Short mmCIF file of C-alpha atoms in Angstrom, two decimals:
data_model
loop_
_atom_site.label_atom_id
_atom_site.label_comp_id
_atom_site.label_asym_id
_atom_site.label_seq_id
_atom_site.Cartn_x
_atom_site.Cartn_y
_atom_site.Cartn_z
CA MET A 1 11.93 -4.55 -1.95
CA ASP A 2 9.09 -2.83 -3.00
CA MET A 3 5.65 -3.53 -2.50
CA LEU A 4 5.48 -4.90 -5.52
CA ALA A 5 7.94 -7.53 -5.16
CA ALA A 6 6.96 -8.72 -1.98
CA THR A 7 3.19 -9.10 -3.14
CA ASP A 8 4.52 -11.28 -6.03
CA PHE A 9 6.58 -13.28 -3.74
CA LEU A 10 4.06 -13.84 -1.71
CA ALA A 11 1.56 -15.15 -4.84
CA ARG A 12 4.33 -17.40 -5.82
CA PHE A 13 4.53 -18.90 -2.46
CA VAL A 14 1.10 -19.84 -1.65
CA ASP A 15 0.41 -21.11 -5.43
CA ALA A 16 4.48 -23.07 -5.28
CA HIS A 17 3.51 -24.39 -1.16
CA GLY A 18 -0.84 -24.92 -0.81
CA ALA A 19 -2.09 -24.73 1.68
CA SER A 20 0.70 -25.16 4.13
CA ALA A 21 1.58 -21.87 3.16
CA GLY A 22 -1.11 -19.70 5.13
CA SER A 23 -1.62 -22.28 7.91
CA ALA A 24 2.28 -20.91 8.05
CA THR A 25 1.35 -17.51 8.02
CA SER A 26 -1.71 -17.79 10.16
CA SER A 27 0.70 -19.40 13.09
CA ILE A 28 3.03 -16.44 12.65
CA GLY A 29 0.61 -14.36 13.20
CA ALA A 30 -1.22 -15.38 15.09
CA LEU A 31 2.14 -16.25 17.73
CA ALA A 32 3.33 -12.67 16.66
CA GLY A 33 0.12 -10.95 17.57
CA TRP A 34 0.10 -12.70 20.82
CA ILE A 35 3.50 -11.69 21.63
CA ALA A 36 3.12 -8.62 20.58
CA GLY A 37 0.25 -7.88 23.03
CA LYS A 38 1.90 -8.78 25.92
CA LEU A 39 4.76 -6.40 25.62
CA VAL A 40 2.36 -3.45 24.52
CA LYS A 41 0.12 -2.08 27.04
CA GLY A 42 -4.18 -2.70 26.71
CA GLY A 43 -3.25 -4.11 23.27
CA GLY A 44 -4.46 -8.16 24.03
CA SER A 45 -7.13 -9.54 21.56
CA GLY A 46 -9.40 -12.61 20.76
CA ILE A 47 -7.32 -15.22 18.36
CA LEU A 48 -8.52 -13.58 15.14
CA MET A 49 -6.88 -10.25 16.44
CA ASN A 50 -3.55 -11.44 16.45
CA ILE A 51 -3.78 -13.28 13.22
CA VAL A 52 -4.22 -10.52 11.54
CA ILE A 53 -2.37 -7.55 14.39
CA GLY A 54 0.40 -10.54 13.62
CA VAL A 55 0.13 -10.42 9.67
CA VAL A 56 -0.27 -7.26 8.81
CA GLY A 57 2.82 -5.90 11.58
CA ALA A 58 5.19 -8.90 9.26
CA LEU A 59 4.13 -6.66 6.56
CA ILE A 60 4.69 -2.74 8.47
CA GLY A 61 7.68 -5.00 9.79
CA GLY A 62 9.32 -5.83 6.30
CA PHE A 63 8.74 -3.29 5.18
CA LEU A 64 10.36 -1.49 7.36
CA LEU A 65 13.43 -3.49 7.78
CA SER A 66 14.27 -4.17 3.96
CA PHE A 67 15.27 -0.86 3.80
CA PHE A 68 18.52 -2.23 6.24
CA LEU A 69 18.13 -6.19 5.65
CA ASN A 70 17.55 -8.69 3.42
CA THR A 71 15.18 -9.93 4.57
CA GLY A 72 14.25 -13.31 2.62
CA ALA A 73 16.67 -14.77 3.88
CA GLY A 74 15.79 -14.48 6.79
CA GLY A 75 14.14 -17.67 8.28
CA TRP A 76 11.56 -18.86 10.93
CA TRP A 77 13.26 -17.24 13.95
CA PHE A 78 13.89 -13.70 11.58
CA THR A 79 10.58 -14.61 10.36
CA LEU A 80 8.80 -14.04 13.55
CA PHE A 81 11.33 -11.49 15.12
CA THR A 82 9.74 -9.51 11.97
CA ALA A 83 6.30 -9.95 12.56
CA VAL A 84 5.99 -8.94 15.77
CA LEU A 85 8.21 -6.12 15.47
CA GLY A 86 6.26 -3.93 13.53
CA SER A 87 2.60 -5.41 15.59
CA VAL A 88 4.15 -3.46 17.94
CA ILE A 89 4.58 -0.90 15.80
CA LEU A 90 0.86 -1.32 14.57
CA LEU A 91 -0.67 -1.61 17.67
CA TRP A 92 1.52 1.89 19.09
CA ILE A 93 0.27 3.51 15.79
CA LEU A 94 -3.77 2.37 17.06
CA SER A 95 -3.18 3.59 20.25
CA LYS A 96 -1.88 6.59 19.57
CA VAL A 97 -4.88 7.09 16.91
CA ARG A 98 -7.38 6.13 19.75
CA LYS A 99 -6.55 8.94 21.92
#
């Protein structure tokens, strides 16, 4: 799945599901950011940063896993796993850049 297709999918999903999609994305992002913060040393952040880290991490994880797996057929747990994986990668990269 290329980036344009992923963006188109997200736009259609939000249009079809309305505000519930945004709250679900924020909830999964917050949970993924919090879990990643616990897994990566020094990665603890506030709720807003956890959401940002989780959502950006989900995009990173989804992009990387799309080369190996069908990421669209995973369900809630797979989405959380993907977001946590991407968030851990994001926090690891940020820790290396800060040094």
